[in-house]
Amino acid sequence: MEFRPLTEADLAVTPDWFAGIELRADRWRDGHTRSAVAVDSGQVVAVGIIWTTPAHNDRYWIDIVVDPPRRRHGIGTAMHAHLSTLRARDLPFFTRGYADEARIAFAYALGAHAVQIVPPADVAVEHRSALRADARVVAASTVPFAQVLQAHAAMYEWIHRSWSPVSAGFEDAVNVGLDEDLDHEASALALDVDGRVAALAAVYRDSDPPVVCAETTGPDQVDGERLVEGCLRFALDVLAVRGVERVEFDGHVSDPHLLPNWAKLAPAGRWFLLVEVPPATGL
């Protein structure tokens, strides 16, 4: 078996099993964005890809997929070892998936450990009655957008701080396209006595069902759980008036002001894991 870079020619004739991951040609952005194929007897039998993101550069994301009839023969492990040699920095890998997915089982077979857990994300809007409204909450559309951008970035930075610290200049990456993607009328902000944003429930309209992400703008916000509750109630009330029946929550078990409110909404679905995968050793 041999390894070579993934090319545009490979992507032009992709077999169906390539659909398991999102692929790009080798070095599509820089030396931290690598992709490769494994070839056996002239046939591509596996493909793998690693990359860093503009918002986080402490780990390489990794995805590997093997031709289904060739699985459980060590090809995926060999691809992991090859991708380990392509890293421009000595960083671990990172991947994600539902807890019962084969990709997570494979990651654990490579020595992975969980660094973050995402609870079931499917929330019925009708369950919003479990949450209380709050007079400190307003629609994002009523606040200068510069404040919304600042709050959105601040929320993102601190909820990732303990397990996936952001990179310098992360704000541009997490806020890119936000003016278009954010539902300004359904998204909600809790304002403090000085008019500063203390909490945020961001409703993203670029997916169906809408995605909701909420937290305070800092870890030590006084009355943070109550403020997030009010933001969520506002957002779900607006969506209910429009006839939206379900949303997906985006957050983590370590989000201290969001999780108690999330639990009140009786979420349904599958648990999702983000896991760190060690690189191959002895290369």
Coordinates of C-alpha atoms in Angstrom, one line a residue, residues 67-278:
D67 CA -13.5 1.8 1.3
P68 CA -16.2 -0.2 3.2
P69 CA -15.1 -3.7 1.9
R70 CA -11.6 -2.9 3.1
R71 CA -12.4 -1.8 6.6
R72 CA -11.1 -3.6 9.8
H73 CA -7.9 -4.5 8.0
G74 CA -5.6 -1.8 9.5
I75 CA -5.9 0.6 6.6
G76 CA -7.4 3.4 8.6
T77 CA -4.7 3.0 11.3
A78 CA -2.1 3.1 8.6
M79 CA -3.6 6.3 7.2
H80 CA -3.6 7.8 10.7
A81 CA 0.1 7.0 10.9
H82 CA 0.8 8.6 7.5
L83 CA -1.2 11.8 8.4
S84 CA 0.8 12.0 11.6
T85 CA 3.9 12.5 9.5
L86 CA 2.3 15.3 7.5
R87 CA 1.8 17.6 10.6
A88 CA 3.8 20.9 10.3
R89 CA 3.6 21.2 14.1
D90 CA 3.7 18.6 16.8
L91 CA 0.1 18.8 17.8
P92 CA -2.5 16.2 18.6
F93 CA -5.5 15.4 16.5
F94 CA -9.1 16.3 17.1
T95 CA -12.3 14.8 15.8
R96 CA -16.0 14.7 16.6
G97 CA -19.1 12.6 16.1
Y98 CA -22.1 11.0 17.7
A99 CA -21.2 8.8 20.6
D100 CA -22.5 5.7 18.8
E101 CA -20.8 6.4 15.5
A102 CA -18.1 4.1 14.1
R103 CA -15.8 7.1 13.6
I104 CA -15.8 7.7 17.3
A105 CA -15.2 4.0 18.0
F106 CA -12.2 4.2 15.6
A107 CA -10.9 7.3 17.3
Y108 CA -11.0 5.5 20.7
A109 CA -9.2 2.5 19.2
L110 CA -6.4 5.0 18.3
G111 CA -6.2 6.1 21.9
A112 CA -8.6 9.1 21.9
H113 CA -10.1 10.7 25.0
A114 CA -13.1 13.0 25.2
V115 CA -12.4 16.7 25.8
Q116 CA -16.0 17.9 25.4
I117 CA -19.6 16.5 25.3
V118 CA -22.6 18.0 23.6
P119 CA -26.0 16.9 25.0
P120 CA -28.9 15.9 22.8
A121 CA -29.7 19.0 20.7
D122 CA -33.3 18.6 19.5
V123 CA -35.6 21.0 21.4
A124 CA -39.3 21.4 20.9
V125 CA -40.2 25.1 20.9
E126 CA -43.4 24.3 22.8
H127 CA -41.3 23.4 25.8
R128 CA -40.3 27.1 26.2
S129 CA -42.9 27.4 28.9
A130 CA -40.4 25.9 31.3
L131 CA -38.3 29.1 30.9
R132 CA -39.0 32.5 32.4
A133 CA -39.0 35.8 30.5
D134 CA -36.7 38.6 31.7
A135 CA -37.3 42.3 31.3
R136 CA -33.6 42.9 30.7
V137 CA -33.8 41.1 27.4
V138 CA -34.1 42.8 24.0
A139 CA -34.0 41.7 20.3
A140 CA -30.6 41.8 18.7
S141 CA -32.1 44.0 16.0
T142 CA -32.5 46.8 18.5
V143 CA -28.8 47.0 19.4
P144 CA -25.9 48.4 17.2
F145 CA -24.5 45.4 15.3
A146 CA -21.0 46.2 16.5
Q147 CA -22.2 45.3 20.0
V148 CA -23.7 42.1 18.7
L149 CA -20.4 41.1 17.1
Q150 CA -18.4 41.9 20.2
A151 CA -20.8 39.9 22.4
H152 CA -20.8 36.9 20.0
A153 CA -17.0 36.8 19.9
A154 CA -16.7 37.2 23.7
M155 CA -19.2 34.4 24.3
Y156 CA -17.3 32.1 21.9
E157 CA -13.9 32.9 23.5
W158 CA -14.7 32.0 27.1
I159 CA -16.8 28.9 26.5
H160 CA -13.8 27.4 24.6
R161 CA -11.1 28.8 26.9
S162 CA -10.7 25.7 29.1
W163 CA -10.7 23.0 26.5
S164 CA -9.9 24.5 23.1
P165 CA -8.4 28.0 23.4
V166 CA -8.9 30.4 20.5
S167 CA -6.1 31.7 18.3
A168 CA -5.1 35.3 17.8
G169 CA -7.6 37.0 15.5
F170 CA -10.3 34.4 16.1
E171 CA -13.0 37.1 16.0
D172 CA -12.9 37.4 12.3
A173 CA -13.3 33.7 11.9
V174 CA -16.3 33.3 14.3
N175 CA -18.1 36.4 13.1
V176 CA -17.6 36.0 9.4
G177 CA -21.0 36.2 7.6
L178 CA -22.8 36.7 10.9
D179 CA -24.8 39.7 9.6
E180 CA -26.4 37.4 7.1
D181 CA -26.6 34.2 9.1
L182 CA -28.0 35.6 12.3
D183 CA -31.7 36.0 12.8
H184 CA -31.6 39.5 14.2
E185 CA -35.2 39.5 15.4
A186 CA -35.2 36.2 17.1
S187 CA -31.7 36.5 18.6
A188 CA -31.8 38.0 22.1
L189 CA -29.5 40.1 24.2
A190 CA -29.6 40.7 28.0
L191 CA -28.3 44.2 28.8
D192 CA -26.8 45.3 32.1
V193 CA -27.6 48.6 33.7
D194 CA -24.9 50.3 31.6
G195 CA -26.4 49.0 28.3
R196 CA -23.7 46.4 27.8
V197 CA -24.5 42.9 26.5
A198 CA -24.3 40.5 29.4
A199 CA -25.8 37.4 27.7
L200 CA -26.7 36.3 24.3
A201 CA -29.0 33.8 22.6
A202 CA -27.9 33.7 19.0
V203 CA -30.4 32.1 16.5
Y204 CA -28.7 31.1 13.2
R205 CA -31.1 31.0 10.2
D206 CA -28.7 29.4 7.8
S207 CA -29.9 25.9 8.7
D208 CA -33.2 24.0 9.0
P209 CA -34.2 23.7 11.8
P210 CA -32.7 26.9 13.2
V211 CA -29.7 26.5 15.5
V212 CA -29.6 28.3 18.9
C213 CA -26.4 29.0 20.8
A214 CA -26.5 30.9 24.2
E215 CA -24.3 31.9 27.1
T216 CA -23.1 34.9 29.0
T217 CA -20.4 37.1 27.5
G218 CA -18.1 36.3 30.4
P219 CA -17.7 33.4 32.9
D220 CA -18.4 35.4 36.0
Q221 CA -21.5 37.2 35.0
V222 CA -23.8 37.9 38.0
D223 CA -27.2 36.2 37.6
G224 CA -25.8 34.5 34.4
E225 CA -28.1 31.5 34.5
R226 CA -31.2 33.8 34.8
L227 CA -30.1 36.1 32.0
V228 CA -29.5 33.2 29.6
E229 CA -32.9 31.8 30.6
G230 CA -34.5 35.1 29.6
C231 CA -32.6 35.2 26.3
L232 CA -33.7 31.7 25.4
R233 CA -37.3 32.4 26.3
F234 CA -37.3 35.5 24.1
A235 CA -35.8 33.7 21.2
L236 CA -38.1 30.7 21.4
D237 CA -41.2 32.9 21.8
V238 CA -40.3 34.7 18.5
L239 CA -39.8 31.4 16.7
A240 CA -43.1 30.1 18.1
V241 CA -45.0 33.0 16.6
R242 CA -43.6 32.2 13.2
G243 CA -44.7 28.6 13.5
V244 CA -41.3 27.1 14.1
E245 CA -41.7 23.8 16.0
R246 CA -38.2 22.6 16.6
V247 CA -34.7 24.0 17.0
E248 CA -31.2 22.6 17.6
F249 CA -29.1 23.7 20.5
D250 CA -25.4 24.2 20.0
G251 CA -23.4 24.1 23.2
H252 CA -21.5 21.9 25.7
V253 CA -21.9 20.3 29.1
S254 CA -19.3 22.8 30.4
D255 CA -21.4 25.8 29.5
P256 CA -22.5 26.6 33.1
H257 CA -25.3 29.1 32.5
L258 CA -26.7 27.4 29.4
L259 CA -26.8 23.7 30.5
P260 CA -29.4 24.1 33.4
N261 CA -31.7 25.9 31.0
W262 CA -31.1 23.4 28.2
A263 CA -32.1 20.6 30.6
K264 CA -35.4 22.2 31.4
L265 CA -36.4 22.0 27.7
A266 CA -36.4 18.2 27.6
P267 CA -34.0 17.9 24.7
A268 CA -34.0 14.7 22.5
G269 CA -31.5 13.1 20.3
R270 CA -28.0 11.6 20.5
W271 CA -25.0 12.6 22.5
F272 CA -22.1 14.1 20.6
L273 CA -18.4 13.9 21.5
L274 CA -15.4 15.9 20.7
V275 CA -12.3 13.8 21.2
E276 CA -8.5 14.3 21.1
V277 CA -6.6 11.7 19.2
P278 CA -2.9 11.2 19.8

